[in-house]
Structure formats: C-alpha cells, structure tokens
XYZ file of C-alpha atoms in Angstrom:
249
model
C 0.000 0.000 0.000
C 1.478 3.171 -1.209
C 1.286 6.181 2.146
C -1.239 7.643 2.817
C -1.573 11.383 4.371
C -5.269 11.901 5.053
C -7.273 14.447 6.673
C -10.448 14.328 7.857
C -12.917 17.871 8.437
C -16.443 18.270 10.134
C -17.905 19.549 13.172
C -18.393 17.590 15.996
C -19.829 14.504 16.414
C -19.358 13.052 13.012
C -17.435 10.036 13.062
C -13.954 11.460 13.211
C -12.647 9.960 15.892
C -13.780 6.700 15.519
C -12.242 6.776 11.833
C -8.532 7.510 13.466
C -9.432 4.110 15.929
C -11.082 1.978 13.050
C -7.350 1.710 11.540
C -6.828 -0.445 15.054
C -8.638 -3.071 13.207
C -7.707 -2.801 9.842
C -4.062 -2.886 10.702
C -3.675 -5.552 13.190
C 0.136 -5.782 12.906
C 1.107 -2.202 12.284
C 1.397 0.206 15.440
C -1.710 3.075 15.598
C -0.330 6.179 17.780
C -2.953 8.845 18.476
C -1.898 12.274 20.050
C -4.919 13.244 21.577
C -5.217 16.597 23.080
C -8.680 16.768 23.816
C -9.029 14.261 25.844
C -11.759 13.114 23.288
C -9.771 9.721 22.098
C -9.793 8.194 25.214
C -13.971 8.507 25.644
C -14.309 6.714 22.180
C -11.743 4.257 23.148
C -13.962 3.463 26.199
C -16.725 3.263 24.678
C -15.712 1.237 21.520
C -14.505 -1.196 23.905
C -10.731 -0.908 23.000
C -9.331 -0.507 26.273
C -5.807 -3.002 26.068
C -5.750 -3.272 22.154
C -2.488 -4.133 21.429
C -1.722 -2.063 18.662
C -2.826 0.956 19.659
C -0.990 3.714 21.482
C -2.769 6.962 22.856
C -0.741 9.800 23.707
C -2.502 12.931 25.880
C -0.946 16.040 24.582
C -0.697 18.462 27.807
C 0.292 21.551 28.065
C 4.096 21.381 27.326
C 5.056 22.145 23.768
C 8.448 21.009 24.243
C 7.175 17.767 26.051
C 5.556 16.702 22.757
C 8.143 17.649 20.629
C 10.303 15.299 22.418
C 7.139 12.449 22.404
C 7.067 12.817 18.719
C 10.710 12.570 18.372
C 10.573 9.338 20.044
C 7.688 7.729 17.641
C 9.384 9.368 14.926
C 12.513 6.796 15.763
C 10.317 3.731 16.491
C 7.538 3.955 13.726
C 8.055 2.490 10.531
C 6.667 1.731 7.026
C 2.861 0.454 7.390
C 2.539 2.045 11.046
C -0.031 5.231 11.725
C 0.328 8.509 13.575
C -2.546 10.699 14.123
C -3.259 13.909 15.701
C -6.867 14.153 17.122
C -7.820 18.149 16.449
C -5.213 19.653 14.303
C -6.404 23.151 15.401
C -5.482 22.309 19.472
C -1.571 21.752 18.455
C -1.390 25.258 16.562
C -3.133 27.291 20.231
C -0.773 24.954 21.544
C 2.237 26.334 19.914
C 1.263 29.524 20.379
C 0.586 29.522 23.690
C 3.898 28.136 24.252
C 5.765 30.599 22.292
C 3.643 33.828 23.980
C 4.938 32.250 27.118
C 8.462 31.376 26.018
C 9.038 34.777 24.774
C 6.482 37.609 26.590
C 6.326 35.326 29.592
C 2.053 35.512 29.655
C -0.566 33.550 27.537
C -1.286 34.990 24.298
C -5.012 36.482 25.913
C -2.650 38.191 28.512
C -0.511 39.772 25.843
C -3.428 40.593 23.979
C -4.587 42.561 27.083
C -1.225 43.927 28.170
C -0.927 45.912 24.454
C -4.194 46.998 25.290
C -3.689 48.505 28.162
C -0.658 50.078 26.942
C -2.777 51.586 23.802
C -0.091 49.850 21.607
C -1.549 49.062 17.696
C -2.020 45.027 17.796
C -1.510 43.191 14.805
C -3.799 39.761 14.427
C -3.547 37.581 17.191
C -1.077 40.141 19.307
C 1.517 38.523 16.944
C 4.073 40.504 14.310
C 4.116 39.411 10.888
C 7.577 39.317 10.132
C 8.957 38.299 13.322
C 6.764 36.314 15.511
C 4.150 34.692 12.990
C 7.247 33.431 10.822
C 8.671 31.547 14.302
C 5.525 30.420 15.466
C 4.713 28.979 11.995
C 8.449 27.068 11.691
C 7.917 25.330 15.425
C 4.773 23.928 14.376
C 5.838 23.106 10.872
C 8.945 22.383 10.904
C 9.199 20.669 14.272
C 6.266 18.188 13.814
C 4.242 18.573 11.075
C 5.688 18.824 8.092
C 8.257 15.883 9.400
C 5.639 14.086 9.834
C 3.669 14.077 6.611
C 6.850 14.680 4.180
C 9.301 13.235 5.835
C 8.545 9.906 7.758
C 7.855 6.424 6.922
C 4.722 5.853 8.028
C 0.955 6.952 7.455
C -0.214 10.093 8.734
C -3.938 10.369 9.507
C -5.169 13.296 11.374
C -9.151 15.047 12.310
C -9.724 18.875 12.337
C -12.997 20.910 13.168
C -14.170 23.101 11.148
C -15.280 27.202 11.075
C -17.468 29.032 8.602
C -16.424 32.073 7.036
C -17.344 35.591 8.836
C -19.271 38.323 6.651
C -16.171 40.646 6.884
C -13.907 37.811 5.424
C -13.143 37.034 1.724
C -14.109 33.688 0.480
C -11.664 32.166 -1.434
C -12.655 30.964 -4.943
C -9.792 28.895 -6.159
C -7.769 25.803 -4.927
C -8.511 23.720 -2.371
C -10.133 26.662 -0.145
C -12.152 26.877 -2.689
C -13.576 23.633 -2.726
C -14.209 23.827 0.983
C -15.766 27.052 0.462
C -17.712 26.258 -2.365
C -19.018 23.045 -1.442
C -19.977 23.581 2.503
C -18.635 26.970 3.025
C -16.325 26.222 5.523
C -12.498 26.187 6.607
C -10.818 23.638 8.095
C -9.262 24.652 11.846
C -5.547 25.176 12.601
C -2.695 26.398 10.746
C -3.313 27.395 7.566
C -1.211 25.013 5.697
C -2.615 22.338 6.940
C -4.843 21.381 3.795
C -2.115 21.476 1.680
C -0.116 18.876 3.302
C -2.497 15.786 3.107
C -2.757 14.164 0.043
C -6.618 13.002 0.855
C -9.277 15.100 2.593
C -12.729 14.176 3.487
C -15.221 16.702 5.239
C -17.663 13.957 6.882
C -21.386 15.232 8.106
C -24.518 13.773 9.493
C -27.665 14.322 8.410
C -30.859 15.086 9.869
C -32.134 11.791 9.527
C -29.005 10.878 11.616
C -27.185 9.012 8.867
C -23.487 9.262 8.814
C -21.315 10.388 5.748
C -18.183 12.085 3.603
C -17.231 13.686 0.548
C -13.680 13.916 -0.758
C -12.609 17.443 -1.583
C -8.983 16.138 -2.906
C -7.398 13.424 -3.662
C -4.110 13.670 -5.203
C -3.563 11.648 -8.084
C -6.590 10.410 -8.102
C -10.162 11.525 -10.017
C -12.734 12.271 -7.635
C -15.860 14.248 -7.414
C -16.590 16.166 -4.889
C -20.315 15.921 -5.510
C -20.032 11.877 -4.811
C -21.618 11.443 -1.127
C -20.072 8.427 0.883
C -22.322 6.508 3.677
C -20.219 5.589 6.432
C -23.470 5.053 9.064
C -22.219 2.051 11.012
C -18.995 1.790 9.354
C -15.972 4.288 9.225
C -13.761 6.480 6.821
C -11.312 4.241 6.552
C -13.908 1.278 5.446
C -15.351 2.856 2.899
C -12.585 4.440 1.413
C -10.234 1.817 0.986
C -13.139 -0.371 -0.531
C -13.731 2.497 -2.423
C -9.869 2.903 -3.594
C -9.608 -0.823 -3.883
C -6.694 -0.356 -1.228
C-alpha cells in the first residue's frame, strides 16, 4: 500500500474519531499512535470497547510544547513503514504552539498579551503577533518541528481530524484551490494552521444528516479523479472502510 496522508474535516460529532481508531482493526500488525489533546480519544476508546488493544498507542498532549516535541521525536525513531500517527484536532496543536511561544518569549498567555498591548494603547496586529517576526517563528515550530516531518518526511501513514469554522461576513471567500472547494461546497475552513490542507494528500469533510445518517465527501485526492459531488455513507462503518473499498486499497 502506497502512504497515505489523510485528513479528515467536520464539526463535531461526526465520526472522526472513531475513523482515526477503526485503523486499530484494519491494521492488526502495524502500530496506531494517536496524540490526543482533547481528551476526546480516550472517551471513544472506552466506549468502543478498546481498552488493552495491542496495537494501539494513545498519547494525551498536555500543556508542554516542548514535552511533545520530544514524544514525537521518540515515535518518529520507532515507527516504521505500514505504522499510523494521528493527531486528534489539528487546530489544538497550533493554540498549543502559540501559547507556548507567547509564554516562552512575553512570559504571559497569548489572551494576557493581547490585554497587556491593550492597556498600553499599543496598535495590535492579528492575534497580538508581528508578521515578520513572531508569525514566521511560530509557523516554523509547528511546521517544521512536527508537522511537516511528519507528513513529508517519515515512513509511516499520517492520519489526522480537524474541526471546522465558517467564514465571517467581513472575510473574503476564497474561490480557487482547495479553499475553494471547501468554500464552495460547505462553506467552511478547516481549523488550525493554515497550511494544513495542503499537506495531506486526501481530505474528506464527513457530516450527518438530519435523519441521523453518517457520511463524507472527498474534496482532494491527489492523483486520483474524484468528485466532490459523490456522497459516501459511512453510518455504522468508518472512513477508513469505505474508502479503501472504495480505492480498492
């Protein structure tokens, strides 16, 4: 099986999760590690009756930037061809890595700078952040540091969930690319750092209907035709199911 970077978008409640721990099954002999910092994993894991599974390995993600750097570094070692790492909530590790660099380098939580430039009538830029010097460091420990290593660089499969926001009136919608699609489609933007839909190779949004009925549609694919009209069923089942039947994988 060729590797597979895959992303997965939607609000809550729509089968995400479950997807990252359905590869438990499909991959009996490969390792599944799932940084989880939203303490989300471990509920479904419960409740999916997965408690001991050999295979899998969840990770919490606290509070310490640098602690998880040095977690990934150590999976990054042991994991190898046909193994997974995922990353429950892509938009928690980029407030993560902010918080930790507002701390690192103003010594208060990014709200508290916020407030500080406030009260010292000081012009803020977006998110109390400078363009050119703190957005451009903040951007490289994220990227560099974990994910981009992750998805271009390592052996294994890289499989990770994201919520999802909807555009504000006072924002442009983008028309083109992959934004586009999102936009166009469900008018929505995947959470975290920007870059983030450009990394994986396959992206799903996955939604539930009204009549409570589970499904996804691909908005890419690379490589591969899709079309992002084509509506997937997962109700009882999971992302990876389908897909890979789908794919023939």
């Amino acid at each position: 099986m060729a590797r597979e970077k895959i992303l997965l978008s939607g609000e809550p409640n729509t089968s995400k999760t479950v997807s990252l721990l359905s590869l438990v099954n499909f991959f009996p002999d490969n390792k599944i590690v799932i940084f989880d910092p939203d303490d989300g994993v471990a509920k479904a894991i419960e409740e999916l009756g997965l408690e001991g599974t050999s295979n899998l390995v969840l990770e919490k993600v606290g509070n310490n930037w640098e602690e998880l750097i040095e977690k990934y570094k150590a999976y990054r070692a042991s994991l190898v061809e046909g193994d997974w790492l995922c990353f429950d909530m892509l938009g928690r590790f980029w407030d993560l890595v902010q918080s930790y660099y507002s701390s690192a380098v103003f010594g208060e939580s990014p709200i508290e700078h916020l407030m500080q430039l406030r009260k010292q009538a000081k012009n803020v830029s977006f998110g109390g952040f400078e363009g050119l010097t703190d957005w451009v460091l903040i951007k490289r420990l994220h990227n560099e540091m974990i994910m981009d290593d992750a998805v271009l660089n390592a052996p294994f499969n890289v499989m990770a969930t994201t919520s999802v926001n909807s555009y504000l009136p006072v924002e442009t919608v983008p028309k083109t690319g992959v934004k586009g699609i999102y936009a166009a489609e469900f008018g929505i933007k995947p959470e975290g750092e920007k870059h983030n839909i450009y990394r994986y190779d396959t992206q799903a949004v996955m939604y539930r209907k009204k009549t409570g009925t589970y499904h996804f549609r691909l908005m890419r694919d690379r490589g591969r035709a899709i079309d992002v009209k084509q509506e997937f069923d997962i109700t009882g089942k999971s992302f990876w199911e389908v897909y890979s039947e789908y794919r023939g994988i």
